[in-house]
XYZ file of C-alpha atoms in Angstrom:
712
model
C -71.329 21.805 -6.513
C -67.433 20.090 -6.718
C -66.707 17.042 -4.718
C -63.372 17.966 -3.809
C -64.335 21.536 -1.928
C -67.323 19.539 0.381
C -66.849 18.543 3.848
C -66.804 15.304 5.392
C -68.373 16.153 8.846
C -67.677 19.730 11.542
C -63.614 20.460 11.655
C -63.155 17.809 8.029
C -60.808 19.682 6.241
C -62.137 19.759 2.506
C -60.666 17.256 0.117
C -58.795 19.504 -1.889
C -57.339 20.818 1.258
C -55.909 17.864 2.057
C -53.811 17.436 -1.054
C -52.653 21.004 -0.978
C -51.464 19.912 3.268
C -49.675 16.789 1.488
C -47.674 19.038 -0.677
C -47.106 21.290 1.773
C -45.270 18.067 4.102
C -43.445 17.748 0.430
C -41.906 21.056 0.615
C -41.611 20.756 3.350
C -39.422 18.168 3.303
C -37.605 19.502 -0.138
C -37.281 22.344 2.009
C -35.400 21.662 4.249
C -33.356 19.435 2.427
C -32.681 22.231 0.512
C -31.016 24.651 3.205
C -28.493 21.750 4.215
C -27.345 21.820 0.923
C -27.144 25.702 0.747
C -25.442 25.100 4.679
C -22.885 22.537 3.076
C -21.930 24.836 0.296
C -21.504 27.331 2.514
C -19.163 25.280 5.202
C -17.410 24.811 2.004
C -16.663 28.165 0.571
C -15.525 28.743 4.478
C -13.064 26.157 4.597
C -10.997 26.917 1.478
C -10.894 30.385 2.690
C -9.727 29.659 5.705
C -6.187 30.523 6.962
C -6.740 28.560 10.022
C -4.035 25.456 10.410
C -6.793 22.883 10.958
C -9.881 24.493 8.714
C -12.079 21.507 8.750
C -12.388 21.101 12.097
C -14.979 23.086 13.470
C -14.469 25.572 16.950
C -17.404 28.373 17.531
C -20.162 27.039 19.721
C -22.500 27.520 16.398
C -20.049 25.223 14.298
C -19.956 22.589 17.418
C -23.434 22.251 17.871
C -23.550 21.521 13.901
C -20.755 19.534 13.668
C -23.000 17.579 17.057
C -25.960 16.798 15.512
C -24.744 16.074 11.756
C -22.474 13.461 12.864
C -25.791 11.719 14.825
C -27.690 12.600 11.999
C -25.136 10.805 9.996
C -24.694 7.278 12.521
C -28.292 6.796 12.304
C -29.041 7.768 8.577
C -26.280 5.297 7.569
C -27.029 2.340 10.220
C -28.081 -0.662 8.037
C -30.877 -2.728 8.527
C -30.915 -6.192 9.830
C -30.770 -8.738 6.413
C -34.263 -10.343 5.346
C -32.958 -13.648 3.843
C -34.839 -17.341 2.831
C -32.243 -19.317 1.943
C -29.287 -17.966 -0.783
C -31.785 -15.434 -1.171
C -30.677 -12.142 0.567
C -32.246 -9.150 0.100
C -30.747 -5.567 0.407
C -30.222 -4.589 3.898
C -31.667 -0.348 4.024
C -30.612 2.108 5.578
C -32.373 3.525 8.686
C -32.156 7.084 6.729
C -34.089 5.550 3.526
C -36.310 3.898 5.798
C -36.965 6.034 7.747
C -37.862 8.626 4.938
C -40.520 5.978 3.702
C -42.260 5.068 6.840
C -42.733 8.920 6.754
C -44.482 9.522 3.996
C -46.132 6.617 4.558
C -47.350 7.820 7.663
C -48.419 10.899 6.794
C -50.513 9.594 3.442
C -52.088 7.569 6.023
C -53.028 10.336 8.550
C -54.405 12.057 5.091
C -56.665 9.814 4.042
C -58.516 8.562 7.668
C -58.387 11.769 9.385
C -61.818 11.906 11.164
C -62.659 8.991 9.965
C -63.940 5.901 11.291
C -62.728 2.414 8.525
C -65.124 0.345 10.256
C -68.032 1.755 9.817
C -69.439 0.849 6.648
C -71.502 3.775 6.542
C -68.013 5.361 5.761
C -66.563 3.123 2.774
C -67.757 6.024 0.314
C -66.195 8.667 2.345
C -63.141 6.626 2.754
C -62.804 5.771 -1.215
C -63.399 9.470 -2.379
C -60.782 10.603 0.281
C -58.565 8.035 -0.591
C -58.890 8.472 -4.297
C -58.129 12.439 -4.101
C -54.945 11.761 -1.694
C -53.588 8.818 -4.394
C -53.508 11.274 -7.178
C -51.990 14.485 -5.725
C -49.409 12.437 -5.665
C -48.238 11.424 -9.016
C -46.265 15.239 -9.630
C -43.710 13.507 -7.054
C -43.478 10.186 -8.938
C -42.611 12.784 -11.979
C -40.322 15.183 -10.724
C -38.318 12.210 -8.656
C -37.595 10.269 -11.652
C -36.571 12.866 -14.517
C -32.730 12.922 -15.527
C -32.203 16.908 -15.391
C -34.033 16.399 -11.945
C -35.199 19.991 -9.819
C -35.170 18.192 -6.315
C -32.519 16.475 -7.110
C -30.643 20.042 -8.013
C -32.758 21.854 -4.675
C -30.798 19.172 -2.257
C -27.626 18.649 -3.503
C -28.004 15.363 -5.720
C -28.680 13.781 -8.838
C -31.127 11.761 -10.450
C -29.557 8.387 -9.690
C -28.927 8.971 -6.296
C -32.615 9.930 -5.832
C -33.622 7.335 -7.855
C -35.082 4.451 -5.051
C -37.131 7.085 -3.965
C -38.866 7.811 -7.392
C -39.250 4.047 -6.489
C -40.318 3.895 -3.118
C -43.049 6.857 -3.102
C -44.406 4.502 -6.988
C -45.013 1.568 -4.002
C -46.821 4.036 -1.635
C -48.642 5.444 -4.846
C -50.145 1.650 -5.476
C -50.645 1.421 -1.175
C -53.220 4.397 -1.670
C -54.363 3.757 -5.018
C -55.325 -0.074 -3.602
C -56.775 1.593 -0.309
C -58.995 3.264 -2.412
C -60.160 1.102 -4.724
C -60.003 -1.733 -1.337
C -62.878 0.212 0.103
C -65.489 1.196 -2.912
C -64.846 -2.602 -3.232
C -65.837 -3.682 0.105
C -68.853 -0.290 0.239
C -70.317 -2.219 -3.001
C -69.364 -6.072 -1.331
C -72.881 -6.491 0.379
C -74.560 -5.728 -2.341
C -72.982 -8.571 -4.984
C -72.318 -5.447 -6.937
C -69.125 -5.541 -7.606
C -69.024 -7.485 -11.375
C -72.072 -4.834 -12.071
C -70.196 -2.165 -11.870
C -66.921 -2.878 -13.334
C -68.821 -4.213 -16.112
C -71.145 -0.807 -16.430
C -69.529 1.755 -14.904
C -66.837 3.255 -17.363
C -65.005 4.848 -14.849
C -65.153 2.076 -12.284
C -63.640 0.273 -15.302
C -60.967 2.150 -16.393
C -59.817 2.737 -12.489
C -60.008 -0.669 -12.298
C -57.309 -1.178 -15.276
C -55.312 1.749 -14.029
C -55.031 0.475 -10.967
C -53.587 -3.534 -13.305
C -51.131 -1.217 -15.076
C -49.697 -0.073 -11.853
C -49.274 -3.439 -10.068
C -47.520 -4.271 -13.320
C -44.895 -0.983 -13.250
C -44.194 -1.552 -9.392
C -43.183 -5.483 -10.296
C -41.614 -5.211 -13.337
C -39.132 -1.737 -11.721
C -37.866 -4.452 -9.001
C -34.143 -5.210 -8.917
C -34.758 -8.652 -10.699
C -36.706 -7.812 -13.269
C -35.045 -4.339 -13.361
C -31.931 -6.347 -14.193
C -32.489 -8.549 -16.624
C -32.731 -6.513 -19.406
C -31.938 -3.085 -18.105
C -32.690 -1.753 -21.814
C -36.278 -3.839 -22.110
C -36.931 -2.468 -18.552
C -37.047 1.281 -19.553
C -39.023 0.977 -22.806
C -41.889 -0.794 -20.955
C -41.866 1.590 -18.390
C -42.275 4.206 -20.651
C -45.219 2.878 -22.564
C -47.142 1.439 -19.782
C -46.987 4.919 -18.052
C -48.480 6.482 -20.446
C -50.657 4.369 -21.058
C -51.549 4.891 -17.334
C -51.775 7.918 -17.400
C -54.472 7.990 -19.374
C -56.663 5.802 -17.860
C -56.040 7.751 -15.041
C -57.103 10.559 -16.919
C -60.539 8.730 -17.874
C -61.025 7.657 -14.308
C -60.416 10.947 -11.924
C -63.622 13.830 -11.934
C -62.257 17.018 -13.864
C -61.810 18.766 -11.245
C -58.498 17.162 -10.158
C -57.273 16.018 -13.652
C -54.133 19.286 -13.521
C -52.343 16.973 -11.741
C -52.340 14.801 -14.706
C -51.518 17.918 -16.761
C -48.575 18.796 -14.602
C -47.319 15.452 -14.801
C -47.771 15.966 -18.929
C -45.405 18.901 -18.499
C -43.257 17.213 -16.090
C -42.125 14.494 -18.408
C -42.378 16.863 -22.303
C -39.392 19.665 -20.203
C -37.588 16.661 -19.262
C -37.409 15.236 -22.334
C -36.605 18.851 -24.444
C -34.194 20.037 -21.803
C -32.614 16.611 -22.362
C -32.238 16.681 -25.686
C -31.304 20.443 -26.224
C -27.957 19.287 -24.313
C -27.892 15.866 -26.036
C -28.023 18.287 -29.731
C -25.788 20.395 -28.172
C -23.472 17.049 -27.248
C -23.341 16.025 -30.508
C -23.921 18.166 -33.486
C -20.407 19.621 -34.898
C -22.158 22.439 -36.000
C -22.337 23.237 -32.731
C -18.636 23.629 -32.012
C -17.155 25.340 -34.793
C -13.927 25.503 -32.952
C -13.524 21.454 -32.885
C -14.432 21.885 -35.905
C -12.770 23.427 -37.518
C -9.103 21.652 -36.075
C -10.746 18.665 -37.823
C -11.316 16.322 -34.795
C -15.301 16.428 -35.549
C -17.663 15.450 -38.708
C -19.194 17.590 -41.130
C -22.209 16.363 -38.525
C -21.589 14.036 -35.909
C -19.345 15.421 -32.905
C -18.180 12.428 -31.230
C -15.978 9.893 -32.780
C -13.847 7.489 -29.648
C -11.502 4.570 -30.290
C -11.957 1.269 -28.881
C -9.239 -0.377 -27.186
C -9.825 -4.285 -26.041
C -8.697 -4.629 -22.786
C -7.529 -7.970 -19.961
C -10.448 -9.248 -17.930
C -13.383 -8.505 -20.855
C -12.704 -4.541 -20.738
C -13.177 -1.985 -23.621
C -11.933 1.124 -23.048
C -13.721 3.720 -25.154
C -11.360 7.124 -25.767
C -13.363 10.106 -26.806
C -10.502 13.157 -27.849
C -10.821 16.355 -27.915
C -14.785 15.934 -26.054
C -16.663 19.396 -26.455
C -17.841 19.319 -22.756
C -16.755 19.696 -19.540
C -16.853 17.742 -16.334
C -16.679 16.706 -12.710
C -14.700 14.421 -11.829
C -17.746 10.736 -10.461
C -19.297 12.366 -13.537
C -21.217 9.809 -15.962
C -22.794 9.523 -18.719
C -25.109 8.212 -21.081
C -22.664 6.438 -23.589
C -24.581 4.834 -26.972
C -23.299 3.680 -29.667
C -26.268 3.086 -31.996
C -23.973 1.186 -34.759
C -23.081 -1.205 -32.507
C -26.033 -1.814 -30.163
C -29.054 -0.096 -31.703
C -31.558 2.180 -29.243
C -29.145 1.637 -26.211
C -27.665 4.015 -23.678
C -25.679 2.880 -21.248
C -24.236 4.863 -17.881
C -20.846 5.015 -17.703
C -18.490 6.711 -15.117
C -16.127 9.284 -16.857
C -13.017 8.169 -15.762
C -10.078 10.372 -16.873
C -10.085 14.507 -15.976
C -11.397 17.704 -18.761
C -7.736 18.514 -18.171
C -6.736 15.185 -19.857
C -7.665 16.086 -23.492
C -10.183 13.576 -23.529
C -13.234 11.734 -21.904
C -12.548 7.820 -21.253
C -14.533 4.724 -20.485
C -13.753 1.415 -18.497
C -16.265 -0.797 -19.799
C -16.258 -4.314 -18.461
C -17.958 -6.925 -21.166
C -20.871 -8.296 -19.438
C -24.154 -9.456 -21.650
C -25.974 -7.416 -24.043
C -24.502 -3.808 -25.326
C -21.349 -4.056 -23.569
C -20.315 -7.453 -25.476
C -21.123 -5.849 -28.656
C -18.405 -3.404 -27.612
C -16.002 -5.458 -26.746
C -15.892 -8.150 -29.332
C -16.007 -4.897 -31.899
C -13.056 -3.856 -29.965
C -11.742 -6.647 -30.872
C -12.168 -6.628 -34.517
C -11.185 -3.522 -34.953
C -7.534 -4.711 -33.709
C -6.814 -1.453 -31.955
C -4.354 -1.939 -29.554
C -2.343 -1.125 -26.755
C 1.208 0.406 -27.950
C 3.336 -2.505 -28.535
C 7.639 -2.896 -27.039
C 8.408 -0.469 -29.870
C 6.147 2.347 -29.003
C 4.403 2.051 -31.622
C 0.361 2.936 -32.053
C -2.117 0.515 -34.336
C -5.261 1.827 -34.403
C -8.341 0.969 -35.415
C -11.646 2.700 -37.537
C -13.086 5.122 -34.804
C -16.963 4.462 -33.968
C -18.937 7.008 -34.458
C -20.818 7.251 -30.608
C -23.215 9.283 -28.862
C -23.575 11.061 -25.328
C -25.909 12.866 -22.954
C -25.029 14.195 -19.394
C -23.166 14.814 -17.784
C -24.498 13.664 -14.660
C -23.798 12.878 -10.813
C -23.362 15.280 -8.010
C -20.535 14.902 -5.369
C -19.342 17.466 -2.658
C -15.772 18.487 -3.031
C -13.570 16.645 -1.779
C -10.815 19.936 -0.606
C -13.158 20.630 1.662
C -12.072 17.828 4.228
C -8.781 16.498 5.797
C -8.268 13.175 5.165
C -9.834 11.634 2.275
C -10.324 7.639 2.096
C -11.269 6.232 -1.446
C -11.921 2.377 -1.924
C -12.844 1.009 -5.261
C -13.913 -2.318 -5.975
C -13.104 -4.100 -9.945
C -14.457 -1.179 -11.584
C -14.834 0.911 -8.566
C -11.564 2.314 -9.942
C -13.359 4.886 -12.306
C -15.411 6.798 -10.135
C -12.768 7.346 -7.292
C -9.349 7.693 -10.410
C -10.586 10.603 -11.400
C -11.076 12.082 -7.779
C -7.726 11.206 -6.475
C -6.568 13.141 -9.462
C -8.582 15.817 -9.096
C -7.009 16.105 -5.673
C -3.619 16.061 -6.742
C -4.363 18.356 -9.357
C -5.718 21.003 -6.513
C -2.602 20.883 -4.717
C -0.944 21.265 -7.792
C -2.392 24.548 -8.263
C -1.795 26.052 -5.174
C 1.238 27.195 -6.822
C 0.909 29.329 -9.275
C -2.203 31.275 -7.230
C -1.721 33.859 -5.101
C -2.420 34.112 -1.118
C -4.890 36.698 -1.334
C -6.920 35.310 -3.797
C -6.933 31.034 -3.849
C -9.534 28.755 -2.018
C -6.816 26.273 -0.809
C -7.448 22.755 -0.853
C -7.948 21.835 3.254
C -7.092 18.215 2.375
C -3.134 16.907 3.956
C -3.740 13.215 3.645
C -5.637 10.829 0.829
C -5.653 7.124 1.670
C -6.132 4.622 -1.339
C -7.629 1.626 -2.118
C -8.081 -0.581 -5.220
C -9.715 -4.100 -5.096
C -9.310 -6.358 -8.545
C -9.196 -9.679 -8.421
C -6.979 -10.256 -10.865
C -3.614 -8.479 -11.717
C -3.498 -7.622 -15.256
C -6.546 -5.664 -14.171
C -4.473 -3.048 -12.580
C -2.846 -1.739 -15.908
C -6.302 -0.306 -16.609
C -5.107 2.792 -14.769
C -1.044 1.945 -13.282
C -0.152 5.465 -15.581
C -2.404 7.756 -13.684
C -1.433 5.646 -10.177
C 2.719 5.481 -10.413
C 1.741 9.950 -11.502
C -0.075 10.739 -8.277
C 2.527 9.281 -6.552
C 5.582 10.913 -8.175
C 3.423 15.040 -8.217
C 3.383 14.114 -4.208
C 6.818 13.237 -3.773
C 7.171 15.954 -5.720
C 5.568 18.338 -3.747
C 6.687 16.732 -0.489
C 10.270 17.884 -2.033
C 8.663 21.847 -2.309
C 7.609 21.647 0.901
C 4.366 20.893 0.688
C 2.285 19.038 3.966
C 0.967 16.697 2.246
C 0.969 12.941 1.441
C -0.754 9.925 -0.843
C -1.212 6.056 0.567
C -1.514 3.567 -2.170
C -2.608 -0.072 -1.650
C -3.679 -2.828 -4.367
C -5.675 -5.608 -3.235
C -5.650 -8.861 -5.043
C -8.108 -11.335 -4.510
C -7.565 -14.376 -7.166
C -4.074 -14.012 -8.360
C -1.428 -14.840 -5.495
C 1.310 -15.050 -7.290
C 1.164 -11.472 -9.331
C 1.875 -10.086 -5.527
C 4.337 -12.684 -4.975
C 5.980 -12.140 -8.129
C 6.110 -8.357 -8.056
C 7.150 -8.067 -4.487
C 9.893 -10.814 -5.973
C 10.669 -8.228 -8.349
C 10.809 -5.332 -6.305
C 13.404 -6.828 -4.293
C 14.637 -7.571 -7.333
C 14.555 -3.849 -8.834
C 15.964 -2.652 -5.375
C 18.950 -4.441 -5.513
C 19.873 -4.083 -8.583
C 19.473 -0.195 -8.575
C 21.642 0.234 -5.364
C 24.504 -1.222 -7.756
C 23.829 0.359 -10.453
C 23.689 4.420 -11.427
C 20.504 3.839 -13.533
C 17.226 5.424 -11.683
C 14.368 4.113 -11.309
C 12.539 5.620 -15.103
C 11.701 2.005 -17.329
C 8.297 0.687 -15.973
C 7.699 -3.118 -17.481
C 3.603 -4.357 -17.905
C 1.688 -7.517 -17.008
C 0.963 -9.302 -20.792
C -2.639 -12.034 -20.542
C -1.150 -14.449 -22.039
C -4.453 -14.993 -23.946
C -4.072 -15.925 -28.256
C -1.928 -13.900 -30.263
C -5.698 -13.593 -32.849
C -6.541 -11.546 -29.453
C -4.303 -9.300 -28.453
C 0.050 -8.860 -29.755
C 1.892 -6.563 -27.526
C -0.177 -5.320 -24.332
C 1.547 -2.553 -23.349
C 1.402 0.290 -21.632
C 3.698 3.346 -21.747
C 4.371 4.724 -18.291
C 6.435 7.367 -17.180
C 7.378 8.746 -13.244
C 10.621 10.487 -13.771
C 12.314 12.854 -15.818
C 11.256 13.621 -18.891
C 14.777 13.346 -20.721
C 14.701 9.509 -18.843
C 14.389 7.173 -21.793
C 11.104 5.433 -21.524
C 11.438 1.166 -22.362
C 7.704 -1.252 -22.712
C 8.736 -4.834 -21.699
C 6.531 -7.563 -20.865
C 7.101 -9.312 -17.484
C 7.477 -13.280 -17.842
C 4.143 -15.495 -17.980
C 4.019 -15.985 -14.697
C 3.244 -12.445 -13.339
C -0.201 -13.194 -13.439
C -2.192 -15.640 -12.256
C -4.257 -15.796 -15.500
C -1.828 -16.967 -17.471
C -1.310 -20.081 -15.245
C -3.447 -23.299 -15.968
C -6.178 -23.866 -13.306
C -4.817 -27.332 -10.869
C -8.012 -27.305 -9.694
C -11.778 -27.735 -11.162
C -13.456 -25.769 -9.040
C -11.316 -22.791 -8.815
C -13.167 -19.374 -8.982
C -10.940 -17.079 -9.924
C -9.469 -15.406 -13.706
C -9.417 -18.912 -15.743
C -10.344 -21.359 -12.877
C -7.512 -19.532 -10.001
C -8.181 -19.377 -7.042
C -10.081 -16.425 -5.199
C -7.996 -15.720 -1.405
C -10.979 -14.850 1.122
C -7.883 -14.067 3.226
C -8.319 -10.664 5.140
C -5.309 -8.139 5.731
C -5.698 -7.101 9.031
C -2.668 -4.692 9.335
C -0.805 -3.339 6.173
C 2.555 -2.336 8.361
C 2.780 -6.257 8.813
C 5.721 -7.846 6.829
C 3.837 -10.939 6.703
C 1.177 -9.466 5.101
C 1.880 -9.319 1.624
C 2.104 -13.389 1.629
C -0.468 -14.599 4.292
C -2.317 -17.893 4.536
C -4.637 -17.267 1.548
C -8.803 -19.583 2.695
C -9.227 -20.546 -1.177
C -13.017 -19.680 -1.004
C -14.020 -22.645 -3.771
C -10.612 -24.829 -4.442
C -6.304 -24.579 -4.657
C -5.352 -22.457 -8.122
C -2.364 -22.476 -9.227
C 0.505 -22.148 -7.485
C 4.220 -21.988 -8.007
C 7.495 -22.765 -5.738
C 9.962 -20.415 -4.731
C 12.515 -21.741 -6.120
C 10.807 -21.650 -9.157
C 10.563 -17.524 -9.320
C 14.167 -17.536 -7.312
C 15.275 -19.610 -10.813
C 13.384 -16.968 -13.442
C 15.402 -14.159 -11.866
C 18.457 -16.192 -11.621
C 18.007 -16.591 -15.648
C 18.545 -12.643 -16.558
C 21.556 -10.920 -15.193
C 19.326 -7.560 -15.532
C 15.790 -7.611 -13.315
C 12.738 -7.033 -14.567
C 11.406 -3.081 -13.008
C 8.162 -4.157 -11.567
C 4.867 -3.426 -12.552
C 3.593 -0.718 -10.231
C 5.563 2.013 -8.208
C 7.669 0.551 -5.732
C 5.376 3.010 -3.217
C 2.493 1.739 -4.256
C 1.945 -1.598 -1.558
C -0.405 -4.717 -3.304
C -1.088 -7.426 -1.538
C -2.467 -10.931 -1.575
C -6.033 -10.632 0.045
C -8.797 -8.908 1.084
C -8.281 -5.725 2.984
C -10.447 -4.658 6.347
C -12.117 -1.912 5.584
C -12.549 -1.209 9.255
C -8.415 -0.971 9.876
C -8.535 1.034 6.954
C -10.440 3.957 7.653
C -9.879 3.742 11.114
C -5.594 4.614 10.618
C -6.464 7.352 8.494
C -9.047 9.062 11.047
C -6.650 8.843 14.425
C -4.196 11.317 12.176
C -7.006 13.581 11.066
C -6.722 17.532 12.373
C -11.311 17.944 10.994
C -13.573 16.173 9.404
C -12.405 12.880 6.579
C -14.741 12.528 3.884
C -15.020 8.511 2.792
C -16.103 7.077 -0.561
C -16.015 4.026 -1.883
C -17.409 2.574 -5.268
C -18.016 -0.947 -6.376
C -20.076 -4.209 -5.573
C -22.764 -4.181 -3.064
C -20.808 -5.892 -0.417
C -17.698 -3.570 -0.560
C -20.403 -0.906 -0.173
C -22.184 -2.223 2.581
C -18.912 -3.074 4.123
C -17.680 0.351 4.652
C -20.959 1.679 5.554
C -21.261 -0.276 8.150
C -17.266 0.433 8.687
C -18.400 3.764 9.226
C -21.182 3.749 10.923
C -18.998 1.570 13.601
C -16.186 3.482 14.020
C -18.208 6.733 14.391
C -19.693 5.539 16.964
C -16.875 3.654 18.868
C -15.366 7.300 18.755
C -17.630 8.994 20.231
C -17.210 11.883 17.448
C -18.371 15.692 18.130
C -19.328 14.024 21.554
C -16.800 15.111 23.580
C -13.583 13.223 22.370
C -12.198 15.140 20.383
C -13.101 12.998 16.863
C -13.964 14.797 14.369
C -16.570 13.716 11.597
C -17.113 11.407 9.059
C -18.668 12.045 5.433
C -19.967 8.648 3.806
C -20.352 9.291 0.054
C -21.928 5.464 -1.471
C -21.803 4.206 -4.867
C -22.959 0.818 -5.174
C -22.564 -0.820 -9.117
C -26.636 -1.353 -10.095
C -29.081 0.317 -12.125
């Protein structure tokens, strides 16, 4: 008789029933999140097609009730738990939403394991051992469902694999918990007879179970952030091998009646690999893209060639011209260049739009594969335009891409959008900003009867970097956004963009930017020359590494001539000599920890700089003035005059508050950057939602938060 069909007492379900009950709970949870996703899709379509002046503001009672419930759930879900710290060791603070989901899963599992069983009665230990074993093995498919890149659960709930990967890790830890309970009760049953060692040595089933448990412990420990971040490539390889061996020993350990759970896992694994392999071949084989192949933009076999450009601050720009696939803003791909970094594929956010006709990535060199790519970019000599506009191109590098992956709600459905980025996090937020402006521009080409009109009226964009030279990564795009919005406003569109750049370790750049801007404005008022020529920062580096670093920028009409010049060497403190050995910014410069509380305050341009690790280089006002006095015509500002530049750090709470106070409907806050920035923004959103009593009778509108933190 099958053990799984047996009951352990009156009113106690069979072991198979407990497995079905667990999956009923999991299925109900997935179904609930799927319904929320469907509602979000419906709400987006309703807003974009609405003829109301405030489509992002709920009006009917059902929508008001839903908005109130949503606001309460968001406040609770995004609230951060206290940070656990031992001396200098600090663990990331989980959100209450994530912690609640994990706790709910643990409660369900423990109830399934011990329902109507006496945990202290030694004669029940064997029954508990069987029960926990059946409950444990039925969790296996959930681990594989949550692990796949082409993720079925993520597709249903409107998410992506990387956003639910944390749940895969915690589901694995819950799996380890029940497996440990399973093993512990069997050991407790044998211990009074001193039979544990004998059982392990003589019983193959027990031996296979202990080995499987030991492998599971290794998998869990090696998946923790410090080890995973130490060498991600090693982690991936050993993780797959370890799980394959683990599944093999589990198969040998469990009875035949529950081996179906293992076969489901095998099926899910190969389904994910086959689907990923199909898209991988489609992305990278030129024979599948005859149009681009005829144009000569692809090789005979391999579709993708990339141009590598070495940028300041150990950054590489990778450009794939005329890519064969499309993507949505905010998505990423796994990029591999096997000639440079063998058997490595790293996830990089696509920093361009499909309409650009190219796929671009900005990659900061850390170690391993990214460092090899950066060094190769230096060697091949692919440089940015020189002062005469010529472009010297190096040899192309064959690359492969897998994806795209990633999912974010359409931002066009929100009344106000706040985008915050730290350093290379702008690769994520910049396409979102440009896509919003593109949707505004597309309104002119559609008839009112058939178009879905973007709801967004205002976008607030904040970018925090260490060095001023980092702004060159997207200075063209930022300035073009300003020009496009200015043109739209001239046509009568009620849209606006407010852009700020915060530089934390380059105080001289912000001072020079303000000085140049003031001088240029004074010069422009006395001449007929229009603003249409832009200069770039040139990092002072060895001539062997870079030559004539500059980028062509164009903000005015097409008839105006664009001239690319170099700013003087004082425009970025990257080039200055440090005056303190304790300095910690780029090349030893001072990092300013001052927080800009109010951008509208003129003195905010030059706050008192409180260095976090020592005094950095500085220059007197007289020296700056003498530089300008040497030239009859001042150089033009590095950035568009409408873009504010500050030295210090932003007050995320104040930035978000000011935008929310002007909102006529639900707003979106999107942040991408280091963990500290993400935590600050998340805390600010939760605090402001509670303080303003969102959808609780005050008139304050909803806030939707989307956070992307650096790291795997």
